[in-house]
Amino acid sequence: MANRVRTAVFPVAGLGTRFLPATKAMPKEMLTVVDRPVIQYAVDEAREAGIEHFVFVTGRNKGVIEDHFDRQFELEATLEARGKSEALAELRRDLPRAGQTSFTRQQEPLGLGHAVWCARDIVGREPFALLLPDMIFQSAPGVLKQMMDAYETTGGNVIAVEEVPMENVASYGVVARGEGPDTGFAITGMVEKPKPANAPSNLIISGRYILQPEIFSLLSDATAGAGGEIQITDAMHQLMARQSFTGVKYQGRSFDCGSKIGFLTANVVFALDRPDIADDFMAELKTLTGDIPISIAN
Ligand code: G1P
C-alpha cells in the first residue's frame, strides 16, 4: 500500500506583481474570492483530502498569512459578545489545529523548484502534496481528493492535469499522456513552458501534485531551467527515470487567480455558488449585461 500523504506544501513567496498596487503591502494570496482569501481555498482542499500538516513557504511581506491561520482572541470574544455565533463557528472551523502549521522562508526568488526545496526538512522522508494556491477549483470532491483516490492504487507521484487550447500551453508545464483512463493514466514525459510546436500535448499541469521525497535530492542539484528559474517540472522529469508518474484529468473547473481575468471570473463563479448572495448578485449581473442571462458552464 502507498505511504499515506499527511503533509502539504504551499509555496506563497511570489511577489504578485500582476496585482500591483493591491499587492504592494499585502500578499497576493490574501486577495479575496468573495470573502475568503485565495490561500484559504487551497488549504480547505488539502484538509478535505486528509492533510494534517500545512507547510507554507513564505517570503518578505507575507507575515499576514501566518496571522490568518492563527487565533484572533479579541475578534472571537467580540463575535461571541455580539451573539454572532455563525461567523464565530466558521472562523473556528477554518483554523488549523495547534501544531498543524509550519512556516519557512524562501529568501531569494529562485523559482518554484527552489521554493519546494526550502520545505525539505519540514516534510522529511514522506510523500507530500504540493498545492500552488494561485490555482483554485470548482469541483466536488476537491482536486487533491480526486488525486488521493488515484494515489491509493498507483502510489508513486501523481499530477493533476487539464486541457487548454494549444496556443496557451507556453504558460504552463505540459505532460505527455500514456496508457490509462482520465482517473489515472501513465505520464510518459513532461516539459515546462514549451512553445506550442514542441509541446507533447495540450494537457497542462494544474498546480496540484503528490510527490515522493526523492524529489528533494534532485532539487538540491537543480540548475535553472525555463525563465532562468529552478523548475519543479525539470526535477520531476528526472525522477520519471526512477519512479512512476500518474496523471489525473480531474473533474471540475480551474481558475488561475494569478491572472486578473482568472481572479475576476473566480469571484463571479464562486459568488453565484453562494446561496446567501447568488440571487441578488445574479440580478446585478443581469442589469450590467443588459438582461442577457449569464450561464455558468461547469
Ligand atoms: C507553475 C508550474 C507549471 C504549472 C503552473 C500551474 O508555473 O511551473 O508547471 O503548469 O504553475 O499554474 P507558474 O504559474 O509558476 O509560472
PDB file of C-alpha atoms and ligand atoms in Angstrom:
ATOM      1  CA  MET A   1       0.000   0.000   0.000  1.00  0.00           C
ATOM      2  CA  ALA A   2       1.140   3.540  -0.781  1.00  0.00           C
ATOM      3  CA  ASN A   3       2.544   5.568   2.128  1.00  0.00           C
ATOM      4  CA  ARG A   4      -0.064   7.980   3.460  1.00  0.00           C
ATOM      5  CA  VAL A   5       0.233  11.637   2.447  1.00  0.00           C
ATOM      6  CA  ARG A   6      -0.055  13.749   5.604  1.00  0.00           C
ATOM      7  CA  THR A   7       1.771  16.951   4.675  1.00  0.00           C
ATOM      8  CA  ALA A   8       1.005  19.648   2.130  1.00  0.00           C
ATOM      9  CA  VAL A   9       3.371  22.373   0.931  1.00  0.00           C
ATOM     10  CA  PHE A  10       2.036  25.770  -0.181  1.00  0.00           C
ATOM     11  CA  PRO A  11       4.582  27.999  -1.959  1.00  0.00           C
ATOM     12  CA  VAL A  12       3.469  31.566  -1.169  1.00  0.00           C
ATOM     13  CA  ALA A  13       6.643  33.577  -1.660  1.00  0.00           C
ATOM     14  CA  GLY A  14       5.722  35.124  -5.049  1.00  0.00           C
ATOM     15  CA  LEU A  15       5.669  38.920  -5.339  1.00  0.00           C
ATOM     16  CA  GLY A  16       2.311  39.212  -7.090  1.00  0.00           C
ATOM     17  CA  THR A  17       3.474  41.961  -9.430  1.00  0.00           C
ATOM     18  CA  ARG A  18       0.498  41.336 -11.725  1.00  0.00           C
ATOM     19  CA  PHE A  19      -1.779  42.729  -8.990  1.00  0.00           C
ATOM     20  CA  LEU A  20       0.087  45.907  -8.099  1.00  0.00           C
ATOM     21  CA  PRO A  21      -0.732  48.206  -6.388  1.00  0.00           C
ATOM     22  CA  ALA A  22      -3.048  45.839  -4.413  1.00  0.00           C
ATOM     23  CA  THR A  23      -0.073  43.628  -3.579  1.00  0.00           C
ATOM     24  CA  LYS A  24       2.380  46.352  -2.608  1.00  0.00           C
ATOM     25  CA  ALA A  25       1.896  45.715   1.109  1.00  0.00           C
ATOM     26  CA  MET A  26      -0.434  42.710   1.018  1.00  0.00           C
ATOM     27  CA  PRO A  27       0.371  39.190  -0.190  1.00  0.00           C
ATOM     28  CA  LYS A  28      -1.475  38.180  -3.357  1.00  0.00           C
ATOM     29  CA  GLU A  29      -2.606  35.021  -1.565  1.00  0.00           C
ATOM     30  CA  MET A  30      -4.731  37.204   0.746  1.00  0.00           C
ATOM     31  CA  LEU A  31      -6.754  38.754  -2.092  1.00  0.00           C
ATOM     32  CA  THR A  32     -10.313  37.566  -1.617  1.00  0.00           C
ATOM     33  CA  VAL A  33     -12.547  35.459  -3.791  1.00  0.00           C
ATOM     34  CA  VAL A  34     -15.932  36.577  -2.423  1.00  0.00           C
ATOM     35  CA  ASP A  35     -14.988  36.721   1.280  1.00  0.00           C
ATOM     36  CA  ARG A  36     -12.285  34.065   1.617  1.00  0.00           C
ATOM     37  CA  PRO A  37      -8.605  34.692   0.870  1.00  0.00           C
ATOM     38  CA  VAL A  38      -7.292  32.772  -2.135  1.00  0.00           C
ATOM     39  CA  ILE A  39      -4.934  30.749   0.121  1.00  0.00           C
ATOM     40  CA  GLN A  40      -7.900  29.513   2.166  1.00  0.00           C
ATOM     41  CA  TYR A  41      -9.319  27.659  -0.851  1.00  0.00           C
ATOM     42  CA  ALA A  42      -6.142  25.589  -1.259  1.00  0.00           C
ATOM     43  CA  VAL A  43      -5.960  24.890   2.481  1.00  0.00           C
ATOM     44  CA  ASP A  44      -9.624  23.772   2.523  1.00  0.00           C
ATOM     45  CA  GLU A  45      -8.949  21.485  -0.443  1.00  0.00           C
ATOM     46  CA  ALA A  46      -5.942  19.950   1.328  1.00  0.00           C
ATOM     47  CA  ARG A  47      -7.857  19.417   4.545  1.00  0.00           C
ATOM     48  CA  GLU A  48     -10.709  17.723   2.678  1.00  0.00           C
ATOM     49  CA  ALA A  49      -8.123  15.335   1.183  1.00  0.00           C
ATOM     50  CA  GLY A  50      -6.917  14.297   4.655  1.00  0.00           C
ATOM     51  CA  ILE A  51      -3.871  16.585   5.032  1.00  0.00           C
ATOM     52  CA  GLU A  52      -2.838  17.164   8.650  1.00  0.00           C
ATOM     53  CA  HIS A  53       0.221  19.387   8.339  1.00  0.00           C
ATOM     54  CA  PHE A  54       0.239  22.608   6.336  1.00  0.00           C
ATOM     55  CA  VAL A  55       3.672  23.943   5.345  1.00  0.00           C
ATOM     56  CA  PHE A  56       3.883  27.471   3.950  1.00  0.00           C
ATOM     57  CA  VAL A  57       6.971  28.638   2.103  1.00  0.00           C
ATOM     58  CA  THR A  58       6.717  32.386   2.544  1.00  0.00           C
ATOM     59  CA  GLY A  59       8.867  35.431   1.848  1.00  0.00           C
ATOM     60  CA  ARG A  60       9.168  39.045   2.904  1.00  0.00           C
ATOM     61  CA  ASN A  61       5.838  40.847   3.477  1.00  0.00           C
ATOM     62  CA  LYS A  62       3.940  37.586   3.962  1.00  0.00           C
ATOM     63  CA  GLY A  63       3.534  37.699   7.749  1.00  0.00           C
ATOM     64  CA  VAL A  64      -0.206  38.281   7.483  1.00  0.00           C
ATOM     65  CA  ILE A  65      -0.635  34.753   6.063  1.00  0.00           C
ATOM     66  CA  GLU A  66       0.731  33.390   9.344  1.00  0.00           C
ATOM     67  CA  ASP A  67      -1.672  35.667  11.238  1.00  0.00           C
ATOM     68  CA  HIS A  68      -4.573  34.462   9.126  1.00  0.00           C
ATOM     69  CA  PHE A  69      -4.013  30.885  10.285  1.00  0.00           C
ATOM     70  CA  ASP A  70      -3.694  31.902  13.943  1.00  0.00           C
ATOM     71  CA  ARG A  71      -6.428  32.504  16.518  1.00  0.00           C
ATOM     72  CA  GLN A  72      -7.639  36.070  16.976  1.00  0.00           C
ATOM     73  CA  PHE A  73      -8.815  36.177  20.583  1.00  0.00           C
ATOM     74  CA  GLU A  74     -10.108  39.742  20.527  1.00  0.00           C
ATOM     75  CA  LEU A  75     -12.156  39.118  17.413  1.00  0.00           C
ATOM     76  CA  GLU A  76     -13.543  35.841  18.773  1.00  0.00           C
ATOM     77  CA  ALA A  77     -14.521  37.496  22.066  1.00  0.00           C
ATOM     78  CA  THR A  78     -16.258  40.354  20.229  1.00  0.00           C
ATOM     79  CA  LEU A  79     -18.180  37.989  17.952  1.00  0.00           C
ATOM     80  CA  GLU A  80     -19.196  35.948  21.000  1.00  0.00           C
ATOM     81  CA  ALA A  81     -20.346  39.038  22.916  1.00  0.00           C
ATOM     82  CA  ARG A  82     -22.410  40.167  19.921  1.00  0.00           C
ATOM     83  CA  GLY A  83     -24.012  36.751  19.506  1.00  0.00           C
ATOM     84  CA  LYS A  84     -22.532  36.259  16.025  1.00  0.00           C
ATOM     85  CA  SER A  85     -22.298  32.533  16.517  1.00  0.00           C
ATOM     86  CA  GLU A  86     -22.303  31.572  12.830  1.00  0.00           C
ATOM     87  CA  ALA A  87     -19.316  33.770  11.942  1.00  0.00           C
ATOM     88  CA  LEU A  88     -17.509  32.522  15.040  1.00  0.00           C
ATOM     89  CA  ALA A  89     -18.160  28.870  14.190  1.00  0.00           C
ATOM     90  CA  GLU A  90     -16.850  29.473  10.665  1.00  0.00           C
ATOM     91  CA  LEU A  91     -13.651  31.101  11.945  1.00  0.00           C
ATOM     92  CA  ARG A  92     -13.050  28.190  14.303  1.00  0.00           C
ATOM     93  CA  ARG A  93     -13.797  25.610  11.634  1.00  0.00           C
ATOM     94  CA  ASP A  94     -11.230  27.148   9.261  1.00  0.00           C
ATOM     95  CA  LEU A  95      -8.474  27.283  11.857  1.00  0.00           C
ATOM     96  CA  PRO A  96      -5.783  24.600  11.663  1.00  0.00           C
ATOM     97  CA  ARG A  97      -5.311  22.757  14.951  1.00  0.00           C
ATOM     98  CA  ALA A  98      -2.358  23.541  17.264  1.00  0.00           C
ATOM     99  CA  GLY A  99       0.905  22.385  15.712  1.00  0.00           C
ATOM    100  CA  GLN A 100      -0.567  21.723  12.267  1.00  0.00           C
ATOM    101  CA  THR A 101       1.147  24.649  10.526  1.00  0.00           C
ATOM    102  CA  SER A 102       4.793  25.358   9.708  1.00  0.00           C
ATOM    103  CA  PHE A 103       6.311  28.394   8.042  1.00  0.00           C
ATOM    104  CA  THR A 104       9.666  28.719   6.364  1.00  0.00           C
ATOM    105  CA  ARG A 105      11.058  31.388   4.073  1.00  0.00           C
ATOM    106  CA  GLN A 106      12.372  31.311   0.569  1.00  0.00           C
ATOM    107  CA  GLN A 107      14.989  34.038   0.887  1.00  0.00           C
ATOM    108  CA  GLU A 108      15.581  34.580  -2.820  1.00  0.00           C
ATOM    109  CA  PRO A 109      13.152  34.243  -5.751  1.00  0.00           C
ATOM    110  CA  LEU A 110      14.993  31.366  -7.451  1.00  0.00           C
ATOM    111  CA  GLY A 111      11.908  29.557  -8.760  1.00  0.00           C
ATOM    112  CA  LEU A 112       9.159  27.138  -7.753  1.00  0.00           C
ATOM    113  CA  GLY A 113      11.551  24.167  -7.519  1.00  0.00           C
ATOM    114  CA  HIS A 114      13.705  26.107  -5.081  1.00  0.00           C
ATOM    115  CA  ALA A 115      10.661  27.137  -3.013  1.00  0.00           C
ATOM    116  CA  VAL A 116       9.647  23.481  -2.647  1.00  0.00           C
ATOM    117  CA  TRP A 117      13.220  22.525  -1.737  1.00  0.00           C
ATOM    118  CA  CYS A 118      13.079  25.057   1.116  1.00  0.00           C
ATOM    119  CA  ALA A 119      10.454  22.792   2.778  1.00  0.00           C
ATOM    120  CA  ARG A 120      12.630  19.645   2.655  1.00  0.00           C
ATOM    121  CA  ASP A 121      13.484  19.390   6.359  1.00  0.00           C
ATOM    122  CA  ILE A 122       9.917  20.071   7.465  1.00  0.00           C
ATOM    123  CA  VAL A 123       8.478  17.444   5.095  1.00  0.00           C
ATOM    124  CA  GLY A 124      11.160  14.832   5.877  1.00  0.00           C
ATOM    125  CA  ARG A 125      11.198  11.387   4.257  1.00  0.00           C
ATOM    126  CA  GLU A 126       7.499  11.173   3.420  1.00  0.00           C
ATOM    127  CA  PRO A 127       5.361  11.694   0.336  1.00  0.00           C
ATOM    128  CA  PHE A 128       3.735  15.119   0.318  1.00  0.00           C
ATOM    129  CA  ALA A 129       1.163  17.157  -1.553  1.00  0.00           C
ATOM    130  CA  LEU A 130       2.137  20.376  -3.302  1.00  0.00           C
ATOM    131  CA  LEU A 131      -0.567  22.964  -3.928  1.00  0.00           C
ATOM    132  CA  LEU A 132       0.070  26.162  -5.875  1.00  0.00           C
ATOM    133  CA  PRO A 133      -2.516  28.477  -4.318  1.00  0.00           C
ATOM    134  CA  ASP A 134      -2.940  30.670  -7.419  1.00  0.00           C
ATOM    135  CA  MET A 135      -4.980  27.839  -8.912  1.00  0.00           C
ATOM    136  CA  ILE A 136      -8.348  27.296  -7.274  1.00  0.00           C
ATOM    137  CA  PHE A 137     -11.038  24.899  -8.401  1.00  0.00           C
ATOM    138  CA  GLN A 138     -14.752  24.462  -8.503  1.00  0.00           C
ATOM    139  CA  SER A 139     -15.006  20.709  -8.107  1.00  0.00           C
ATOM    140  CA  ALA A 140     -16.568  18.098  -5.883  1.00  0.00           C
ATOM    141  CA  PRO A 141     -14.745  16.282  -4.498  1.00  0.00           C
ATOM    142  CA  GLY A 142     -11.755  18.622  -4.452  1.00  0.00           C
ATOM    143  CA  VAL A 143      -8.936  18.065  -6.935  1.00  0.00           C
ATOM    144  CA  LEU A 144      -6.443  16.818  -4.320  1.00  0.00           C
ATOM    145  CA  LYS A 145      -9.033  14.320  -3.038  1.00  0.00           C
ATOM    146  CA  GLN A 146      -9.502  13.022  -6.603  1.00  0.00           C
ATOM    147  CA  MET A 147      -5.708  12.620  -6.816  1.00  0.00           C
ATOM    148  CA  MET A 148      -5.535  10.847  -3.453  1.00  0.00           C
ATOM    149  CA  ASP A 149      -8.070   8.319  -4.750  1.00  0.00           C
ATOM    150  CA  ALA A 150      -5.753   7.567  -7.687  1.00  0.00           C
ATOM    151  CA  TYR A 151      -2.687   7.526  -5.419  1.00  0.00           C
ATOM    152  CA  GLU A 152      -4.183   4.798  -3.223  1.00  0.00           C
ATOM    153  CA  THR A 153      -3.895   2.361  -6.129  1.00  0.00           C
ATOM    154  CA  THR A 154      -0.902   3.747  -8.040  1.00  0.00           C
ATOM    155  CA  GLY A 155       1.394   5.095  -5.304  1.00  0.00           C
ATOM    156  CA  GLY A 156       4.372   6.999  -6.742  1.00  0.00           C
ATOM    157  CA  ASN A 157       3.865  10.548  -7.947  1.00  0.00           C
ATOM    158  CA  VAL A 158       0.542  11.994  -9.101  1.00  0.00           C
ATOM    159  CA  ILE A 159      -0.134  15.203 -11.056  1.00  0.00           C
ATOM    160  CA  ALA A 160      -3.485  16.887 -11.802  1.00  0.00           C
ATOM    161  CA  VAL A 161      -3.866  17.939 -15.426  1.00  0.00           C
ATOM    162  CA  GLU A 162      -6.386  19.698 -17.635  1.00  0.00           C
ATOM    163  CA  GLU A 163      -6.758  20.552 -21.288  1.00  0.00           C
ATOM    164  CA  VAL A 164      -6.155  24.071 -22.576  1.00  0.00           C
ATOM    165  CA  PRO A 165      -6.175  25.460 -26.136  1.00  0.00           C
ATOM    166  CA  MET A 166      -2.835  24.599 -27.754  1.00  0.00           C
ATOM    167  CA  GLU A 167      -1.909  28.295 -28.104  1.00  0.00           C
ATOM    168  CA  ASN A 168      -1.898  28.637 -24.279  1.00  0.00           C
ATOM    169  CA  VAL A 169       0.487  25.800 -23.382  1.00  0.00           C
ATOM    170  CA  ALA A 170       3.558  28.066 -23.235  1.00  0.00           C
ATOM    171  CA  SER A 171       2.393  29.434 -19.858  1.00  0.00           C
ATOM    172  CA  TYR A 172       2.400  26.023 -18.153  1.00  0.00           C
ATOM    173  CA  GLY A 173       4.087  22.693 -17.574  1.00  0.00           C
ATOM    174  CA  VAL A 174       2.828  20.175 -20.137  1.00  0.00           C
ATOM    175  CA  VAL A 175       2.696  16.365 -19.891  1.00  0.00           C
ATOM    176  CA  ALA A 176       2.738  13.549 -22.454  1.00  0.00           C
ATOM    177  CA  ARG A 177      -0.091  11.063 -21.920  1.00  0.00           C
ATOM    178  CA  GLY A 178       0.392   7.284 -21.989  1.00  0.00           C
ATOM    179  CA  GLU A 179      -1.974   4.414 -21.201  1.00  0.00           C
ATOM    180  CA  GLY A 180      -4.881   4.593 -18.768  1.00  0.00           C
ATOM    181  CA  PRO A 181      -8.163   6.385 -18.052  1.00  0.00           C
ATOM    182  CA  ASP A 182      -8.678  10.036 -17.068  1.00  0.00           C
ATOM    183  CA  THR A 183      -8.821   8.977 -13.401  1.00  0.00           C
ATOM    184  CA  GLY A 184      -5.207   7.735 -13.560  1.00  0.00           C
ATOM    185  CA  PHE A 185      -3.024   7.421 -16.663  1.00  0.00           C
ATOM    186  CA  ALA A 186       0.705   6.997 -17.164  1.00  0.00           C
ATOM    187  CA  ILE A 187       2.666  10.183 -17.742  1.00  0.00           C
ATOM    188  CA  THR A 188       5.422   9.483 -20.262  1.00  0.00           C
ATOM    189  CA  GLY A 189       7.056  12.887 -20.486  1.00  0.00           C
ATOM    190  CA  MET A 190       6.826  16.481 -19.329  1.00  0.00           C
ATOM    191  CA  VAL A 191       8.255  19.872 -20.201  1.00  0.00           C
ATOM    192  CA  GLU A 192       7.981  23.324 -18.631  1.00  0.00           C
ATOM    193  CA  LYS A 193       6.566  26.173 -20.730  1.00  0.00           C
ATOM    194  CA  PRO A 194       7.124  24.686 -24.203  1.00  0.00           C
ATOM    195  CA  LYS A 195       6.377  26.504 -27.433  1.00  0.00           C
ATOM    196  CA  PRO A 196       3.136  25.041 -28.846  1.00  0.00           C
ATOM    197  CA  ALA A 197       5.114  23.410 -31.675  1.00  0.00           C
ATOM    198  CA  ASN A 198       7.259  21.488 -29.163  1.00  0.00           C
ATOM    199  CA  ALA A 199       4.502  20.603 -26.669  1.00  0.00           C
ATOM    200  CA  PRO A 200       3.797  16.886 -26.230  1.00  0.00           C
ATOM    201  CA  SER A 201       0.052  17.561 -25.782  1.00  0.00           C
ATOM    202  CA  ASN A 202      -2.348  20.256 -24.589  1.00  0.00           C
ATOM    203  CA  LEU A 203      -2.578  18.674 -21.112  1.00  0.00           C
ATOM    204  CA  ILE A 204      -1.176  21.181 -18.656  1.00  0.00           C
ATOM    205  CA  ILE A 205      -0.052  20.710 -15.060  1.00  0.00           C
ATOM    206  CA  SER A 206      -2.791  22.285 -12.926  1.00  0.00           C
ATOM    207  CA  GLY A 207      -0.767  23.181  -9.831  1.00  0.00           C
ATOM    208  CA  ARG A 208      -1.580  20.100  -7.722  1.00  0.00           C
ATOM    209  CA  TYR A 209       0.976  17.357  -7.126  1.00  0.00           C
ATOM    210  CA  ILE A 210       1.605  14.343  -4.904  1.00  0.00           C
ATOM    211  CA  LEU A 211       5.358  13.841  -4.786  1.00  0.00           C
ATOM    212  CA  GLN A 212       7.767  11.340  -3.273  1.00  0.00           C
ATOM    213  CA  PRO A 213      10.541  12.752  -1.066  1.00  0.00           C
ATOM    214  CA  GLU A 214      13.275  11.691  -3.545  1.00  0.00           C
ATOM    215  CA  ILE A 215      12.382  14.889  -5.426  1.00  0.00           C
ATOM    216  CA  PHE A 216      14.331  16.878  -2.806  1.00  0.00           C
ATOM    217  CA  SER A 217      17.750  15.437  -3.640  1.00  0.00           C
ATOM    218  CA  LEU A 218      17.113  16.194  -7.321  1.00  0.00           C
ATOM    219  CA  LEU A 219      16.144  19.757  -6.405  1.00  0.00           C
ATOM    220  CA  SER A 220      19.379  20.115  -4.376  1.00  0.00           C
ATOM    221  CA  ASP A 221      21.395  19.676  -7.560  1.00  0.00           C
ATOM    222  CA  ALA A 222      18.983  21.539  -9.826  1.00  0.00           C
ATOM    223  CA  THR A 223      20.109  24.191 -12.261  1.00  0.00           C
ATOM    224  CA  ALA A 224      17.972  26.976 -13.715  1.00  0.00           C
ATOM    225  CA  GLY A 225      15.518  25.989 -16.448  1.00  0.00           C
ATOM    226  CA  ALA A 226      12.695  27.866 -18.198  1.00  0.00           C
ATOM    227  CA  GLY A 227      12.674  31.580 -17.355  1.00  0.00           C
ATOM    228  CA  GLY A 228      16.057  31.245 -15.611  1.00  0.00           C
ATOM    229  CA  GLU A 229      14.349  29.634 -12.576  1.00  0.00           C
ATOM    230  CA  ILE A 230      14.742  26.296 -10.806  1.00  0.00           C
ATOM    231  CA  GLN A 231      11.688  24.386 -12.037  1.00  0.00           C
ATOM    232  CA  ILE A 232       9.846  21.593 -10.225  1.00  0.00           C
ATOM    233  CA  THR A 233       8.916  20.189 -13.670  1.00  0.00           C
ATOM    234  CA  ASP A 234      12.602  19.604 -14.534  1.00  0.00           C
ATOM    235  CA  ALA A 235      13.203  17.717 -11.261  1.00  0.00           C
ATOM    236  CA  MET A 236      10.054  15.633 -11.818  1.00  0.00           C
ATOM    237  CA  HIS A 237      11.220  14.849 -15.333  1.00  0.00           C
ATOM    238  CA  GLN A 238      14.451  13.476 -13.877  1.00  0.00           C
ATOM    239  CA  LEU A 239      12.560  11.492 -11.223  1.00  0.00           C
ATOM    240  CA  MET A 240      10.495   9.857 -14.004  1.00  0.00           C
ATOM    241  CA  ALA A 241      13.536   7.714 -14.791  1.00  0.00           C
ATOM    242  CA  ARG A 242      13.144   6.017 -11.385  1.00  0.00           C
ATOM    243  CA  GLN A 243       9.518   6.377 -10.279  1.00  0.00           C
ATOM    244  CA  SER A 244       6.019   6.299 -11.738  1.00  0.00           C
ATOM    245  CA  PHE A 245       4.095   9.486 -12.534  1.00  0.00           C
ATOM    246  CA  THR A 246       0.333   9.239 -12.868  1.00  0.00           C
ATOM    247  CA  GLY A 247      -1.844  11.922 -14.428  1.00  0.00           C
ATOM    248  CA  VAL A 248      -5.345  12.656 -13.170  1.00  0.00           C
ATOM    249  CA  LYS A 249      -7.527  14.613 -15.542  1.00  0.00           C
ATOM    250  CA  TYR A 250      -9.670  15.959 -12.753  1.00  0.00           C
ATOM    251  CA  GLN A 251     -13.408  16.625 -12.838  1.00  0.00           C
ATOM    252  CA  GLY A 252     -14.073  20.314 -12.308  1.00  0.00           C
ATOM    253  CA  ARG A 253     -13.016  23.739 -13.439  1.00  0.00           C
ATOM    254  CA  SER A 254      -9.916  25.770 -12.607  1.00  0.00           C
ATOM    255  CA  PHE A 255      -9.423  29.493 -12.072  1.00  0.00           C
ATOM    256  CA  ASP A 256      -5.926  30.908 -12.351  1.00  0.00           C
ATOM    257  CA  CYS A 257      -6.071  33.580  -9.659  1.00  0.00           C
ATOM    258  CA  GLY A 258      -2.540  34.629 -10.612  1.00  0.00           C
ATOM    259  CA  SER A 259      -4.138  36.397 -13.587  1.00  0.00           C
ATOM    260  CA  LYS A 260      -6.656  39.235 -13.384  1.00  0.00           C
ATOM    261  CA  ILE A 261      -9.173  37.535 -15.667  1.00  0.00           C
ATOM    262  CA  GLY A 262      -8.976  34.230 -13.753  1.00  0.00           C
ATOM    263  CA  PHE A 263      -9.290  36.035 -10.432  1.00  0.00           C
ATOM    264  CA  LEU A 264     -12.292  38.113 -11.520  1.00  0.00           C
ATOM    265  CA  THR A 265     -14.006  35.093 -13.085  1.00  0.00           C
ATOM    266  CA  ALA A 266     -13.463  33.116  -9.865  1.00  0.00           C
ATOM    267  CA  ASN A 267     -15.180  35.888  -7.929  1.00  0.00           C
ATOM    268  CA  VAL A 268     -18.220  35.754 -10.214  1.00  0.00           C
ATOM    269  CA  VAL A 269     -18.480  31.955 -10.260  1.00  0.00           C
ATOM    270  CA  PHE A 270     -17.958  31.464  -6.516  1.00  0.00           C
ATOM    271  CA  ALA A 271     -20.405  34.274  -5.701  1.00  0.00           C
ATOM    272  CA  LEU A 272     -23.038  32.595  -7.879  1.00  0.00           C
ATOM    273  CA  ASP A 273     -22.343  29.390  -5.946  1.00  0.00           C
ATOM    274  CA  ARG A 274     -23.185  31.047  -2.614  1.00  0.00           C
ATOM    275  CA  PRO A 275     -26.826  30.610  -1.579  1.00  0.00           C
ATOM    276  CA  ASP A 276     -26.704  33.751   0.620  1.00  0.00           C
ATOM    277  CA  ILE A 277     -25.846  36.142  -2.245  1.00  0.00           C
ATOM    278  CA  ALA A 278     -26.359  34.274  -5.543  1.00  0.00           C
ATOM    279  CA  ASP A 279     -29.831  35.655  -6.407  1.00  0.00           C
ATOM    280  CA  ASP A 280     -29.047  39.290  -5.629  1.00  0.00           C
ATOM    281  CA  PHE A 281     -25.710  39.101  -7.421  1.00  0.00           C
ATOM    282  CA  MET A 282     -27.263  37.491 -10.490  1.00  0.00           C
ATOM    283  CA  ALA A 283     -29.833  40.291 -10.591  1.00  0.00           C
ATOM    284  CA  GLU A 284     -26.997  42.854 -10.603  1.00  0.00           C
ATOM    285  CA  LEU A 285     -25.134  40.990 -13.331  1.00  0.00           C
ATOM    286  CA  LYS A 286     -28.235  40.918 -15.495  1.00  0.00           C
ATOM    287  CA  THR A 287     -28.591  44.692 -15.219  1.00  0.00           C
ATOM    288  CA  LEU A 288     -24.937  45.140 -16.092  1.00  0.00           C
ATOM    289  CA  THR A 289     -25.151  42.895 -19.126  1.00  0.00           C
ATOM    290  CA  GLY A 290     -28.434  44.314 -20.401  1.00  0.00           C
ATOM    291  CA  ASP A 291     -30.623  41.441 -19.257  1.00  0.00           C
ATOM    292  CA  ILE A 292     -28.632  38.813 -21.086  1.00  0.00           C
ATOM    293  CA  PRO A 293     -28.841  35.760 -18.844  1.00  0.00           C
ATOM    294  CA  ILE A 294     -25.391  34.586 -17.855  1.00  0.00           C
ATOM    295  CA  SER A 295     -24.904  30.880 -17.837  1.00  0.00           C
ATOM    296  CA  ILE A 296     -22.091  29.402 -15.846  1.00  0.00           C
ATOM    297  CA  ALA A 297     -20.598  26.460 -17.647  1.00  0.00           C
ATOM    298  CA  ASN A 298     -19.449  23.871 -15.205  1.00  0.00           C
TER     299      ASN A 298
HETATM  300  C1  G1P B   1       3.801  26.712 -12.331  1.00  0.00           C
HETATM  301  C2  G1P B   1       4.428  25.404 -12.802  1.00  0.00           C
HETATM  302  C3  G1P B   1       3.730  24.903 -14.080  1.00  0.00           C
HETATM  303  C4  G1P B   1       2.240  24.792 -13.842  1.00  0.00           C
HETATM  304  C5  G1P B   1       1.669  26.120 -13.320  1.00  0.00           C
HETATM  305  C6  G1P B   1       0.222  25.969 -12.910  1.00  0.00           C
HETATM  306  O1  G1P B   1       4.097  27.721 -13.263  1.00  0.00           O
HETATM  307  O2  G1P B   1       5.810  25.602 -13.025  1.00  0.00           O
HETATM  308  O3  G1P B   1       4.267  23.676 -14.473  1.00  0.00           O
HETATM  309  O4  G1P B   1       1.590  24.402 -15.037  1.00  0.00           O
HETATM  310  O5  G1P B   1       2.398  26.595 -12.179  1.00  0.00           O
HETATM  311  O6  G1P B   1      -0.301  27.211 -12.541  1.00  0.00           O
HETATM  312  P1  G1P B   1       3.973  29.306 -12.901  1.00  0.00           P
HETATM  313  O7  G1P B   1       2.485  29.600 -12.945  1.00  0.00           O
HETATM  314  O8  G1P B   1       4.543  29.471 -11.533  1.00  0.00           O
HETATM  315  O9  G1P B   1       4.730  30.015 -13.960  1.00  0.00           O
END
